[in-house]
PDB file of C-alpha atoms in Angstrom:
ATOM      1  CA  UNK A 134       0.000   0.000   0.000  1.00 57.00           C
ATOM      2  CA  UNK A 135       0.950   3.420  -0.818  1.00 77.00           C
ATOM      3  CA  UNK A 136       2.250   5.791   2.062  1.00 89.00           C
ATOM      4  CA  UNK A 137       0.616   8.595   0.430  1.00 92.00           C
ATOM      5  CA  UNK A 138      -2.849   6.472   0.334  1.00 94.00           C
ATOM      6  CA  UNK A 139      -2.602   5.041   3.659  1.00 95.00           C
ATOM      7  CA  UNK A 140      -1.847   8.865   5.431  1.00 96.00           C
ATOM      8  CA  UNK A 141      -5.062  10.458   3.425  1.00 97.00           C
ATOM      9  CA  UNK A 142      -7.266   7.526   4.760  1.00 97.00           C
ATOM     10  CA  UNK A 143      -5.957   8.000   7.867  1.00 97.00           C
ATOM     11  CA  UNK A 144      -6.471  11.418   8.154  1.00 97.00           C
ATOM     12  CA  UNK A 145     -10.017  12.037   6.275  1.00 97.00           C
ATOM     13  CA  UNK A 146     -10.815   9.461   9.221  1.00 97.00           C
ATOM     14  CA  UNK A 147      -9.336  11.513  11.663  1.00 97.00           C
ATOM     15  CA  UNK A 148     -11.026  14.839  10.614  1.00 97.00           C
ATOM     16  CA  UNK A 149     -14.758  13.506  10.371  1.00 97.00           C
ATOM     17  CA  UNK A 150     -14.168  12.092  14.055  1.00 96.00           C
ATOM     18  CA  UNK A 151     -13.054  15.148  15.032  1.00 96.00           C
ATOM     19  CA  UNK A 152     -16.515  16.571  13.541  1.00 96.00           C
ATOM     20  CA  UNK A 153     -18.654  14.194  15.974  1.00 95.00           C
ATOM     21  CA  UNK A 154     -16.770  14.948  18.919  1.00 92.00           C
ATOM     22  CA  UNK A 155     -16.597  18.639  18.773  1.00 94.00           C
ATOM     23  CA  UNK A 156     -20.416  18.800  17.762  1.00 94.00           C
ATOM     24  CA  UNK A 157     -20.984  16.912  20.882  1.00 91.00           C
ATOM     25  CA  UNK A 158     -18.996  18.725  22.985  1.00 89.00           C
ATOM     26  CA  UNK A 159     -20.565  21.744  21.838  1.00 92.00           C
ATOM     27  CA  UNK A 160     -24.111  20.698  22.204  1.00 91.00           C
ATOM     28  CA  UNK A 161     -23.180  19.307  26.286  1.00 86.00           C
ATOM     29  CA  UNK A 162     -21.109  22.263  26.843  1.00 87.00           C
ATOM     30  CA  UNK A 163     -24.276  24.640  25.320  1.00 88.00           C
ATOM     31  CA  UNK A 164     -26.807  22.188  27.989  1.00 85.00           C
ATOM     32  CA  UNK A 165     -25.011  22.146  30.907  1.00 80.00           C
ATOM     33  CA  UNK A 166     -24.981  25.933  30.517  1.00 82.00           C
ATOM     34  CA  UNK A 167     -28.968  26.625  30.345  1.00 80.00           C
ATOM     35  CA  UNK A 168     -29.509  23.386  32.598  1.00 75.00           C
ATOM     36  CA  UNK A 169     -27.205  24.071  35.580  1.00 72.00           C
ATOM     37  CA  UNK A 170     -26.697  28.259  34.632  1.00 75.00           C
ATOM     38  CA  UNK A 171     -23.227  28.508  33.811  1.00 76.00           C
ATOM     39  CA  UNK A 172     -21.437  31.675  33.263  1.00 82.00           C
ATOM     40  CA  UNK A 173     -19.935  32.025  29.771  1.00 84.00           C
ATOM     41  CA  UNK A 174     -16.568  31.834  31.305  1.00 81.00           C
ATOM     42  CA  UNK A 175     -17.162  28.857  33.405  1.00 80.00           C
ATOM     43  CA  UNK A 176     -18.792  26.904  30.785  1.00 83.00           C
ATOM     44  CA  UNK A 177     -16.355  27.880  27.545  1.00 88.00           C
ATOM     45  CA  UNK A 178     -13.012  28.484  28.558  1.00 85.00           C
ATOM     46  CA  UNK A 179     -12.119  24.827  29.961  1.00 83.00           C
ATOM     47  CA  UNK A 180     -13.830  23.878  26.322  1.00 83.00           C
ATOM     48  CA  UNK A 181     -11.116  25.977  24.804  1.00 87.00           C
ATOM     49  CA  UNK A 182      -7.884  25.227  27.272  1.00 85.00           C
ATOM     50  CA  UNK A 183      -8.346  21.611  26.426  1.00 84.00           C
ATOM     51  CA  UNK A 184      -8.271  21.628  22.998  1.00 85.00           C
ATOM     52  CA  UNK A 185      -5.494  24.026  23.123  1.00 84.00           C
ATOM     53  CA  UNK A 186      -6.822  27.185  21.240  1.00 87.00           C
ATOM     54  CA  UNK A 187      -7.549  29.504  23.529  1.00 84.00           C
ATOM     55  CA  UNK A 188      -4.650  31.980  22.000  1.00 85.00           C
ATOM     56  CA  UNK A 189      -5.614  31.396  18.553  1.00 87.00           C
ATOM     57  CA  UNK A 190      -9.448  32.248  19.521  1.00 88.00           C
ATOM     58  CA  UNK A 191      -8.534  35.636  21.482  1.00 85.00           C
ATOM     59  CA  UNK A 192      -6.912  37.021  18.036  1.00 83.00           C
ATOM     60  CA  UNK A 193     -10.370  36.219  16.735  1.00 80.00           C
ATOM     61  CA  UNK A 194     -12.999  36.989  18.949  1.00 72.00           C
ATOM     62  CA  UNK A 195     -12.560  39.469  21.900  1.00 72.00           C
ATOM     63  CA  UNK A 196     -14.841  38.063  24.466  1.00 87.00           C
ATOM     64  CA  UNK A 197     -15.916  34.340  25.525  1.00 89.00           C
ATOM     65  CA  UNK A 198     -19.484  33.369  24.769  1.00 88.00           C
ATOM     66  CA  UNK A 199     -21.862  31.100  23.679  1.00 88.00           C
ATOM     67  CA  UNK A 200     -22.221  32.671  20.167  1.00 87.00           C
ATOM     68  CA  UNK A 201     -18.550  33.465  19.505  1.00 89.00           C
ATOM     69  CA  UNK A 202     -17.702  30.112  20.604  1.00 91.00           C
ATOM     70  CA  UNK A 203     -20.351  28.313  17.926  1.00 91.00           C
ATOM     71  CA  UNK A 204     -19.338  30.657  15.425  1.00 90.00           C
ATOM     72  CA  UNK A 205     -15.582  29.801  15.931  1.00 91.00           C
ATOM     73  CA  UNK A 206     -16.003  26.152  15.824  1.00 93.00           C
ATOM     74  CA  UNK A 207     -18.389  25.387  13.571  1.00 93.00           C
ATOM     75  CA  UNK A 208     -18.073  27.848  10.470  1.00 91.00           C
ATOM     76  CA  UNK A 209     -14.426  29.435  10.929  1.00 91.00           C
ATOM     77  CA  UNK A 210     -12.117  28.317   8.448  1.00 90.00           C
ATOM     78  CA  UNK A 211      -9.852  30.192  10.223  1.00 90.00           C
ATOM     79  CA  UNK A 212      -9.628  27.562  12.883  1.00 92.00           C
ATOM     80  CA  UNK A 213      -7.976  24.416  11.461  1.00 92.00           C
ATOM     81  CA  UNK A 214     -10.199  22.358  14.209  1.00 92.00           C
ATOM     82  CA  UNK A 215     -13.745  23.986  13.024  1.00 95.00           C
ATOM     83  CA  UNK A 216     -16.417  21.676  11.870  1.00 96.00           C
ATOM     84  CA  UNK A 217     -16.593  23.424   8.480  1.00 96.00           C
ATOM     85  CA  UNK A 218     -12.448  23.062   7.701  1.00 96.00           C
ATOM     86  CA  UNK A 219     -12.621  19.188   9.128  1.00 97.00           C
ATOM     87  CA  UNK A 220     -15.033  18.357   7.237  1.00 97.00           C
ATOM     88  CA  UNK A 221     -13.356  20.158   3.760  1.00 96.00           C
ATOM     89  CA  UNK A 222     -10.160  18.292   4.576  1.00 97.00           C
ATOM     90  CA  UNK A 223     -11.963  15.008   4.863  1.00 97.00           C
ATOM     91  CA  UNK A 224     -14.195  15.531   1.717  1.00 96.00           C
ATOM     92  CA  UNK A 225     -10.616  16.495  -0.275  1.00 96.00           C
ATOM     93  CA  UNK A 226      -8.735  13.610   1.117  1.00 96.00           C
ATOM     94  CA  UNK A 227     -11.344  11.927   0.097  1.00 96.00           C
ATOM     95  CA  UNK A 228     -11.804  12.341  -3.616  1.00 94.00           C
ATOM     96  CA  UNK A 229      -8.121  11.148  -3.775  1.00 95.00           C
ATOM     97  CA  UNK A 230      -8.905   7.663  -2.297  1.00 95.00           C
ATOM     98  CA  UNK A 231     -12.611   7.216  -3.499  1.00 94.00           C
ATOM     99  CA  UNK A 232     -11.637   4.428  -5.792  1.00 94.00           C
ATOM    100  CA  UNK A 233     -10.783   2.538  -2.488  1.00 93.00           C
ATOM    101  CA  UNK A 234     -14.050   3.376  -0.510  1.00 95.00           C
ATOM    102  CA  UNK A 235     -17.348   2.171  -0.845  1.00 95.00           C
ATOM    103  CA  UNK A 236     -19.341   4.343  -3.476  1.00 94.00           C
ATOM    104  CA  UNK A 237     -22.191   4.835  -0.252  1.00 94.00           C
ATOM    105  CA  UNK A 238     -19.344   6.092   2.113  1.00 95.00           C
ATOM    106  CA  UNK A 239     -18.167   8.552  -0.371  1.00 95.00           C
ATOM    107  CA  UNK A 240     -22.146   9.711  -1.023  1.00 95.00           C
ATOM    108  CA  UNK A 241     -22.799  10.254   2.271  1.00 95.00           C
ATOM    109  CA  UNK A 242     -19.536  12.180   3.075  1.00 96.00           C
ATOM    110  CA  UNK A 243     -20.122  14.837   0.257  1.00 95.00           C
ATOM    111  CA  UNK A 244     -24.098  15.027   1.186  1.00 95.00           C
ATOM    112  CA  UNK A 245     -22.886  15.876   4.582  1.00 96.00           C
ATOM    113  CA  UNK A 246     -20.354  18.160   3.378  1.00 96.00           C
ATOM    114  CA  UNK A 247     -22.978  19.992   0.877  1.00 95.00           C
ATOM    115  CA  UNK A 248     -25.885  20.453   3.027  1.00 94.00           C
ATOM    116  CA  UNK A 249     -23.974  21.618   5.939  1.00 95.00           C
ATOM    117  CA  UNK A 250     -21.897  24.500   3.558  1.00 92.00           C
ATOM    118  CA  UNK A 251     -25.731  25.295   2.852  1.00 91.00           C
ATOM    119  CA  UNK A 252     -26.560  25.501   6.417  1.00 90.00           C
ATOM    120  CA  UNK A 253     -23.912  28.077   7.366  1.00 88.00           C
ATOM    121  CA  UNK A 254     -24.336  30.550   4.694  1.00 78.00           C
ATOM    122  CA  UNK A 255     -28.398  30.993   6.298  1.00 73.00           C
ATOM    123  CA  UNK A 256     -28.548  33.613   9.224  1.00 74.00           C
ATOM    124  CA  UNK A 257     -28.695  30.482  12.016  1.00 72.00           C
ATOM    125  CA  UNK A 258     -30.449  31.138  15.453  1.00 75.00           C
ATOM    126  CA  UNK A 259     -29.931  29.010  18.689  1.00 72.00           C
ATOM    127  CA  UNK A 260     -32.164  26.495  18.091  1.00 77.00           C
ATOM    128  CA  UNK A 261     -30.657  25.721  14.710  1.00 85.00           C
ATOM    129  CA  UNK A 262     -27.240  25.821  15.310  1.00 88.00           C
ATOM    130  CA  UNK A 263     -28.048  23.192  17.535  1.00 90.00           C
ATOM    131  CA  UNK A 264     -29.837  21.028  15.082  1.00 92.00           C
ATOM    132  CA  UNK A 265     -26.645  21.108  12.213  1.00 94.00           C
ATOM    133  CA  UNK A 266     -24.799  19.812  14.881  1.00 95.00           C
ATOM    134  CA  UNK A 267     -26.710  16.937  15.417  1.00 94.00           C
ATOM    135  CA  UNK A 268     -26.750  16.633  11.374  1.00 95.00           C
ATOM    136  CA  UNK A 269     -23.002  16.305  11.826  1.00 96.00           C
ATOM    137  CA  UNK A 270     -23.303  13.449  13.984  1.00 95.00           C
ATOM    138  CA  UNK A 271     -25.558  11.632  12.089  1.00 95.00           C
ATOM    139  CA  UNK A 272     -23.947  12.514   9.190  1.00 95.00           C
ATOM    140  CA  UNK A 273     -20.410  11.201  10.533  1.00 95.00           C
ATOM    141  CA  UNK A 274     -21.750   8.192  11.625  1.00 94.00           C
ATOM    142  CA  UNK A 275     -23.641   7.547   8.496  1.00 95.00           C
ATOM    143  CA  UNK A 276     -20.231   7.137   7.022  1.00 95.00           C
ATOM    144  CA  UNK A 277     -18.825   5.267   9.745  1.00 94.00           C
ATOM    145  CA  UNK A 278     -21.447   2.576   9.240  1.00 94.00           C
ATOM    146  CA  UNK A 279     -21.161   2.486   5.477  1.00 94.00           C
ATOM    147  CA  UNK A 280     -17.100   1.907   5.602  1.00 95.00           C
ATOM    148  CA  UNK A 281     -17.719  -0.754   8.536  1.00 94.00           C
ATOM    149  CA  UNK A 282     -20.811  -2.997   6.103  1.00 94.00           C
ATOM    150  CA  UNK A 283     -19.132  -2.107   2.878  1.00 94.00           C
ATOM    151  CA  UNK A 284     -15.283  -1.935   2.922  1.00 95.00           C
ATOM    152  CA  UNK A 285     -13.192  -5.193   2.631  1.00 93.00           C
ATOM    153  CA  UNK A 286     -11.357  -5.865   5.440  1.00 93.00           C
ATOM    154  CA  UNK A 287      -7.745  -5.045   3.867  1.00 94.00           C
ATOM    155  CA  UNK A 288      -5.292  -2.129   4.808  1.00 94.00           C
ATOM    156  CA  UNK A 289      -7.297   0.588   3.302  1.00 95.00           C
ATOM    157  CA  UNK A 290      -9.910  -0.137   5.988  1.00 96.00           C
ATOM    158  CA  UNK A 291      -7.097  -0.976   8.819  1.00 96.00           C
ATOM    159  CA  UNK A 292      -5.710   2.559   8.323  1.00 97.00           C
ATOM    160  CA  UNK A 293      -9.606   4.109   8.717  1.00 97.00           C
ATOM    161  CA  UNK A 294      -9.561   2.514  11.849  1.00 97.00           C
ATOM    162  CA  UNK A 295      -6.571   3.808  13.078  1.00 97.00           C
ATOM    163  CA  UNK A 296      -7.351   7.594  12.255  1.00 97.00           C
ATOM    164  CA  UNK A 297     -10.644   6.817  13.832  1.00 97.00           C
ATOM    165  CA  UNK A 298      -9.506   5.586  17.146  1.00 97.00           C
ATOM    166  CA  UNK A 299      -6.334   7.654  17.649  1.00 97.00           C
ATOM    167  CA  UNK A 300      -8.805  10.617  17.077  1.00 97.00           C
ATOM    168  CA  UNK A 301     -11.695   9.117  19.558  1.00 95.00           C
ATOM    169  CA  UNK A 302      -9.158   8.185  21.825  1.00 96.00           C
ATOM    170  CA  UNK A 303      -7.648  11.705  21.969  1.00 95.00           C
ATOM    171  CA  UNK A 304     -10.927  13.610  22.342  1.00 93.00           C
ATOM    172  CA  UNK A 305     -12.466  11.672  25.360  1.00 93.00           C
ATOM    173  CA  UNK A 306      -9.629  12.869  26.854  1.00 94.00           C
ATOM    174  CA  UNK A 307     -10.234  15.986  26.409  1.00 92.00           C
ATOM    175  CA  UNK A 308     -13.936  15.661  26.980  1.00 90.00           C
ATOM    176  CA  UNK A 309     -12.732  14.136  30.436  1.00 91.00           C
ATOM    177  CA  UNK A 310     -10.224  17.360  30.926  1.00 91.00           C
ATOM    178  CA  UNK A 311     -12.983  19.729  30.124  1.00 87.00           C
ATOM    179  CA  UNK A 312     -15.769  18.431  32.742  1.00 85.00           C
ATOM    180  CA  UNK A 313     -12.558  18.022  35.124  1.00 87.00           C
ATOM    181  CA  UNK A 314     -11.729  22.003  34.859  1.00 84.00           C
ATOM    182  CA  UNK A 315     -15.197  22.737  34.748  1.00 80.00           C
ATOM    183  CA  UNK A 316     -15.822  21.049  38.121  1.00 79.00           C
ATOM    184  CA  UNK A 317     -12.362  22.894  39.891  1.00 76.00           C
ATOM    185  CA  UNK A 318     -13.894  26.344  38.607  1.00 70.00           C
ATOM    186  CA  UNK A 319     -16.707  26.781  40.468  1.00 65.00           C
ATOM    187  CA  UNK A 320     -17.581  25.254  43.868  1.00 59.00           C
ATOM    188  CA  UNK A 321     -20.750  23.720  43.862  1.00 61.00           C
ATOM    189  CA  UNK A 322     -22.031  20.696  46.112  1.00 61.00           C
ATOM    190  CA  UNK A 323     -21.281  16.818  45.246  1.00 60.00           C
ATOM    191  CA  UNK A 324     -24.703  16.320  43.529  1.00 64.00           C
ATOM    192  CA  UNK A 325     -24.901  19.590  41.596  1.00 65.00           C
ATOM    193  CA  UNK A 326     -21.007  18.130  39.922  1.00 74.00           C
ATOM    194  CA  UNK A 327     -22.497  14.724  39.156  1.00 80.00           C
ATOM    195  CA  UNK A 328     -25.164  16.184  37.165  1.00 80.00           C
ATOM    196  CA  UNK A 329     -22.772  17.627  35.355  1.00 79.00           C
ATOM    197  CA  UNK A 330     -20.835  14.032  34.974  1.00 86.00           C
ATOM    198  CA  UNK A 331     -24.294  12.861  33.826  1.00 86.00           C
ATOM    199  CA  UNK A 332     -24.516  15.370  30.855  1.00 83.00           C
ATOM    200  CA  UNK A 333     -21.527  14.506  29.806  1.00 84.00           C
ATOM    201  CA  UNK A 334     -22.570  10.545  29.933  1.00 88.00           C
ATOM    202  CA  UNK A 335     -25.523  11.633  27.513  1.00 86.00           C
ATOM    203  CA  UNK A 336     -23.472  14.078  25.447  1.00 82.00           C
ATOM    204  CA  UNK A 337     -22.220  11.257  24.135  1.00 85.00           C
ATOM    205  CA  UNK A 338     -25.079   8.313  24.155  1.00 86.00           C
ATOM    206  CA  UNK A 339     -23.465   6.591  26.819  1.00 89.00           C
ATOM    207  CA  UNK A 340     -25.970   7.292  30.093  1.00 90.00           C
ATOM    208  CA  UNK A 341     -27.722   3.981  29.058  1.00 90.00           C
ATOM    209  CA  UNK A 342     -24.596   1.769  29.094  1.00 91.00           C
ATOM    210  CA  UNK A 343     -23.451   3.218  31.802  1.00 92.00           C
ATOM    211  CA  UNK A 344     -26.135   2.436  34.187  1.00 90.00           C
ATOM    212  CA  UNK A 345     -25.460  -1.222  32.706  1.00 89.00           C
ATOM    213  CA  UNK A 346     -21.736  -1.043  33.579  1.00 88.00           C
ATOM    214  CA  UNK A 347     -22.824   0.242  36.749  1.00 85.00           C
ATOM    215  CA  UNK A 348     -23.894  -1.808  39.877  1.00 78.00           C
ATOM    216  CA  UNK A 349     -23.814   0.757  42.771  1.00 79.00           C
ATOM    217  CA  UNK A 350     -25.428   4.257  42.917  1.00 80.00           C
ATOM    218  CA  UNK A 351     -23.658   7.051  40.565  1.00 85.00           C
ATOM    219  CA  UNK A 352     -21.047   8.757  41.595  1.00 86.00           C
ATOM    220  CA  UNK A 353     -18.184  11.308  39.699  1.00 87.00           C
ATOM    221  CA  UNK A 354     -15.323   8.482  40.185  1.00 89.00           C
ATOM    222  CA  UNK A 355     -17.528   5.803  38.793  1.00 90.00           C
ATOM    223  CA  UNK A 356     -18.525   7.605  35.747  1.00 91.00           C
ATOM    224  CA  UNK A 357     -15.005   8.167  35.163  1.00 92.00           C
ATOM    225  CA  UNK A 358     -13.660   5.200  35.709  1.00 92.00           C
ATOM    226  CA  UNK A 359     -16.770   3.882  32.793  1.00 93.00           C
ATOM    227  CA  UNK A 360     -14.912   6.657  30.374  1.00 93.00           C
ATOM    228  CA  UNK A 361     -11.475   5.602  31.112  1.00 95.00           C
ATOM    229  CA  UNK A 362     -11.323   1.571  31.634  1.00 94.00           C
ATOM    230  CA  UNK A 363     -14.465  -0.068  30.650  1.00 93.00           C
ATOM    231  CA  UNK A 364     -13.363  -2.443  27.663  1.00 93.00           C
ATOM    232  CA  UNK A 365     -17.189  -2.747  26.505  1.00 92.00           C
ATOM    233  CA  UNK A 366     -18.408   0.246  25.685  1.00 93.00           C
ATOM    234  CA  UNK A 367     -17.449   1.790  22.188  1.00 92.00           C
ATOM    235  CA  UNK A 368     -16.165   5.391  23.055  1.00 92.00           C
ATOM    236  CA  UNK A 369     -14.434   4.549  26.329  1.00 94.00           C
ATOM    237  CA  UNK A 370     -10.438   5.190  26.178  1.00 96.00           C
ATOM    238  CA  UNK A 371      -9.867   1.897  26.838  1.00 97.00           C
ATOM    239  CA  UNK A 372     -11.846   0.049  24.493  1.00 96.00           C
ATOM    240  CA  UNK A 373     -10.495   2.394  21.590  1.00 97.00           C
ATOM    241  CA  UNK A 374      -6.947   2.053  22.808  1.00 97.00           C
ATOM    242  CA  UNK A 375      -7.694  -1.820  22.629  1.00 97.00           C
ATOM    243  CA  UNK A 376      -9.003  -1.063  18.692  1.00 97.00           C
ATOM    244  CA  UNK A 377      -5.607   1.014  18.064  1.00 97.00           C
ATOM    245  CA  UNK A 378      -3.868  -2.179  19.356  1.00 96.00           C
ATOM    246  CA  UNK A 379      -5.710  -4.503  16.642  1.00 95.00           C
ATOM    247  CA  UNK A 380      -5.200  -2.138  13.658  1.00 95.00           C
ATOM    248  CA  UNK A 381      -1.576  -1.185  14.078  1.00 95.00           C
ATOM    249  CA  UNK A 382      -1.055  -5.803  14.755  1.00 94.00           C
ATOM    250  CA  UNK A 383      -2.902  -5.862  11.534  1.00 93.00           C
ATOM    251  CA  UNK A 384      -0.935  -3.577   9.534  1.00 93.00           C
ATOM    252  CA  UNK A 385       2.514  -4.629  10.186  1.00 87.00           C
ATOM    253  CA  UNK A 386       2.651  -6.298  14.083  1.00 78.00           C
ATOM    254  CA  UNK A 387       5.480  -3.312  14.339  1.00 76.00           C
ATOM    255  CA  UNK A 388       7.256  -3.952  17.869  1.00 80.00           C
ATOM    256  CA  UNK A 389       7.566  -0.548  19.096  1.00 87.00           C
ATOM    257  CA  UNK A 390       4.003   0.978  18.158  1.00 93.00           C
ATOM    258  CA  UNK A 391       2.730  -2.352  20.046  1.00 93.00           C
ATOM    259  CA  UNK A 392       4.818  -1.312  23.026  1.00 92.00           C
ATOM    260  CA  UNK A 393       3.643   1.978  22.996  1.00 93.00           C
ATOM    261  CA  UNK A 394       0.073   1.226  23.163  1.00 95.00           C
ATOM    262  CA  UNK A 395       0.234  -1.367  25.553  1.00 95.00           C
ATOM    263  CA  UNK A 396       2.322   1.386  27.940  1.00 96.00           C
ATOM    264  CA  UNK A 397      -0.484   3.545  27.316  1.00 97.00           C
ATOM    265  CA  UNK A 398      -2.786   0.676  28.193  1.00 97.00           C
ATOM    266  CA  UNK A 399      -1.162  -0.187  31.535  1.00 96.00           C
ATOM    267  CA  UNK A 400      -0.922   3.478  32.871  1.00 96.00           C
ATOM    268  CA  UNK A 401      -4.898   4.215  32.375  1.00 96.00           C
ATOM    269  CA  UNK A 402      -5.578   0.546  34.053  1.00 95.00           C
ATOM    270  CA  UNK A 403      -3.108   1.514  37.341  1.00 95.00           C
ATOM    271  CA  UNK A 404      -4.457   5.105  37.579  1.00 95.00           C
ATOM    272  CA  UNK A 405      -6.758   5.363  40.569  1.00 93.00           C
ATOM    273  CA  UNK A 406      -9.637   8.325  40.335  1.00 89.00           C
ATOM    274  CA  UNK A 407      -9.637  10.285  43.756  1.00 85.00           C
ATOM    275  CA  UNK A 408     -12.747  13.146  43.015  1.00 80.00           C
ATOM    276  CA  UNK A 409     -10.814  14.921  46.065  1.00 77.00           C
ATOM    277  CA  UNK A 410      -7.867  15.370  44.168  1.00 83.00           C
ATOM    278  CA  UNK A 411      -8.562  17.032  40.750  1.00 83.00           C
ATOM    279  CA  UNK A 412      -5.424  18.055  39.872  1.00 88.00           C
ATOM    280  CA  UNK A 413      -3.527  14.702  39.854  1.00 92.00           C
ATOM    281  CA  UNK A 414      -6.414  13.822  37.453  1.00 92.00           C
ATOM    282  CA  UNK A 415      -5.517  16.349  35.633  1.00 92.00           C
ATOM    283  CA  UNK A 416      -1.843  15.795  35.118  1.00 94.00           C
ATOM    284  CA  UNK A 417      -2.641  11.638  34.219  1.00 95.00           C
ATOM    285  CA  UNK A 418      -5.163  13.242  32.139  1.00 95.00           C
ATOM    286  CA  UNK A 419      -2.657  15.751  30.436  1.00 95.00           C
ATOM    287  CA  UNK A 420       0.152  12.497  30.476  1.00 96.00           C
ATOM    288  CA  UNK A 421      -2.713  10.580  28.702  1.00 96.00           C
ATOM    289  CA  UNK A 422      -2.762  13.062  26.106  1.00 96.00           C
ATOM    290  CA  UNK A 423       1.113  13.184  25.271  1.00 96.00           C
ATOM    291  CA  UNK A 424       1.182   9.792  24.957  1.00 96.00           C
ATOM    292  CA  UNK A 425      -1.471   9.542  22.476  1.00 97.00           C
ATOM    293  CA  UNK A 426       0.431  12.605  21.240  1.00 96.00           C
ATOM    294  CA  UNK A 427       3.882  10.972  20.644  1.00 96.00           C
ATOM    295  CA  UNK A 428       2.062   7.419  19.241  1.00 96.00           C
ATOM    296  CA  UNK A 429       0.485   9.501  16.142  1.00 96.00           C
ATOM    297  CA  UNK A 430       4.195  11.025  15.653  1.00 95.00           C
ATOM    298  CA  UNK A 431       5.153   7.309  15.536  1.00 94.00           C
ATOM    299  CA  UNK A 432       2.681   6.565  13.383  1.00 94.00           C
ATOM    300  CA  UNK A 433       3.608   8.898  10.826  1.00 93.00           C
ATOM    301  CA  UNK A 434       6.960   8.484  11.206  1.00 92.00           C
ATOM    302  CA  UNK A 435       6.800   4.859  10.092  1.00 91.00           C
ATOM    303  CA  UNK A 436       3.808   4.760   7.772  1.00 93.00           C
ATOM    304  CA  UNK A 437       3.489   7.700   6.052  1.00 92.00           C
ATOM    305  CA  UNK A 438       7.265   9.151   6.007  1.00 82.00           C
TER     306      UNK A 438
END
């Protein structure tokens, strides 16, 4: 397989996973605002630290809001992380490879990338802001679902996997680091946080499986500990780190990048949540992150150089 192919399906996988998981972050972050009444800077600003573009938005907007913050991430082209420049890189990358994806998958990904340039050029209130970003989630998965029925089973595919679980891995991270700051910013009682927890359980379809996973009344350090080590559940770090594992075995069973995810494996099994001690979540959190971080440098260093 061509390095060339194998880094554009990796990355057009990457960047429409990164559309799904900053349209849900946006639409929890945008809830637990009205639902639990938030100021802006309480609610946005851990949304931006974690990501790491809270200096690149202050040369663009001046102050931290609701509408400044939509506006930034979902139709910005100046922001290389905005749902509207994702979602171009993964339609171009696409084109490029479409003889080696399903005709559906390809479809789907331009009908989603045409009716949501339509959507942004109308004068959008609240309400529908909210409702493109489900679109993008249903229109991401759409594809998702195509790829996994339709594509065989070969590298093509084994790369898509990769981009998509190095990216989902990454951003429950960062959804974790978000909800972590938000709950260090503002002192509020035990139960008032775990509402917060569950928001973030629904923000991502996962409220039902949790309660499944769960046997004992919820609590903050359960709920992480479901995000973090459950191997069950499909957007839990651990069961996409497992998925990382399987692709990069399937590829080319390289020693190192096998050594590296099973290190990254081992620390988020040890780690031990204590809700009294946010910060030291933090910092595994922020080690979590690196890690991830130097495994995708690894990745391209071997596959795609």
């Amino acid at each position: 397989m061509l390095s060339r192919r194998a880094k554009l399906t990796y990355w057009m996988s990457r960047y429409l996973e990164r559309t799904n998981f900053t349209s849900r972050l946006l639409i929890s972050t945008n809830e637990l605002q009205i639902d639990l009444y938030l100021n802006d800077e309480i609610a946005w600003k851990p949304f931006l630290s974690v990501l790491g573009l809270s200096k690149d938005f202050t040369k663009v907007k001046r102050k931290i809001n609701e509408k400044n913050i939509m506006k930034y991430f979902i139709s910005d082209k100046i922001n290389p992380s905005s749902i509207i420049s994702c979602l171009q890189f993964s339609k171009e990358n696409s084109l490029i490879i479409r003889d080696r994806l399903p005709e559906q998958s390809v479809i789907k990904l331009n009908e989603l990338y045409l009716s949501f340039n339509k959507s942004i050029t109308k004068n959008l209130n609240k309400n529908k802001y909210l409702d493109l970003l489900k679109s993008v989630i249903q229109g991401s998965q759409n594809f998702m679902y195509s790829t996994d029925l339709e594509m065989q089973r070969n590298m093509d595919y084994q790369f898509l996997r990769l981009g998509r679980f190095i990216e989902r891995s990454d951003m429950m991270v960062r959804i974790l680091q978000t909800q972590t700051l938000r709950s260090k910013e503002h002192s509020k009682d035990y139960e008032y946080l775990t509402l917060e927890w569950i928001n973030i359980l629904k923000s991502i379809s996962a409220f039902q499986a949790y309660r499944q996973y769960s046997k004992q009344d919820i609590s903050i350090s359960d709920i992480i500990n479901f995000f973090l080590k459950t191997e069950t559940f499909p957007r839990s770090v651990m069961w996409n780190l497992n998925q990382i594992e399987r692709a990069i075995y399937r590829i080319s069973k390289k020693n190192e990048l096998l050594k590296e995810i099973k290190e990254i494996k081992k620390a988020v099994k040890r780690y031990r949540v204590q809700i009294a001690k946010l910060d030291k979540l933090l910092i595994f959190l922020a080690q979590i992150i690196k890690k991830i971080t130097l495994l995708d440098e690894k990745i391209q260093k071997y596959y795609f150089s």
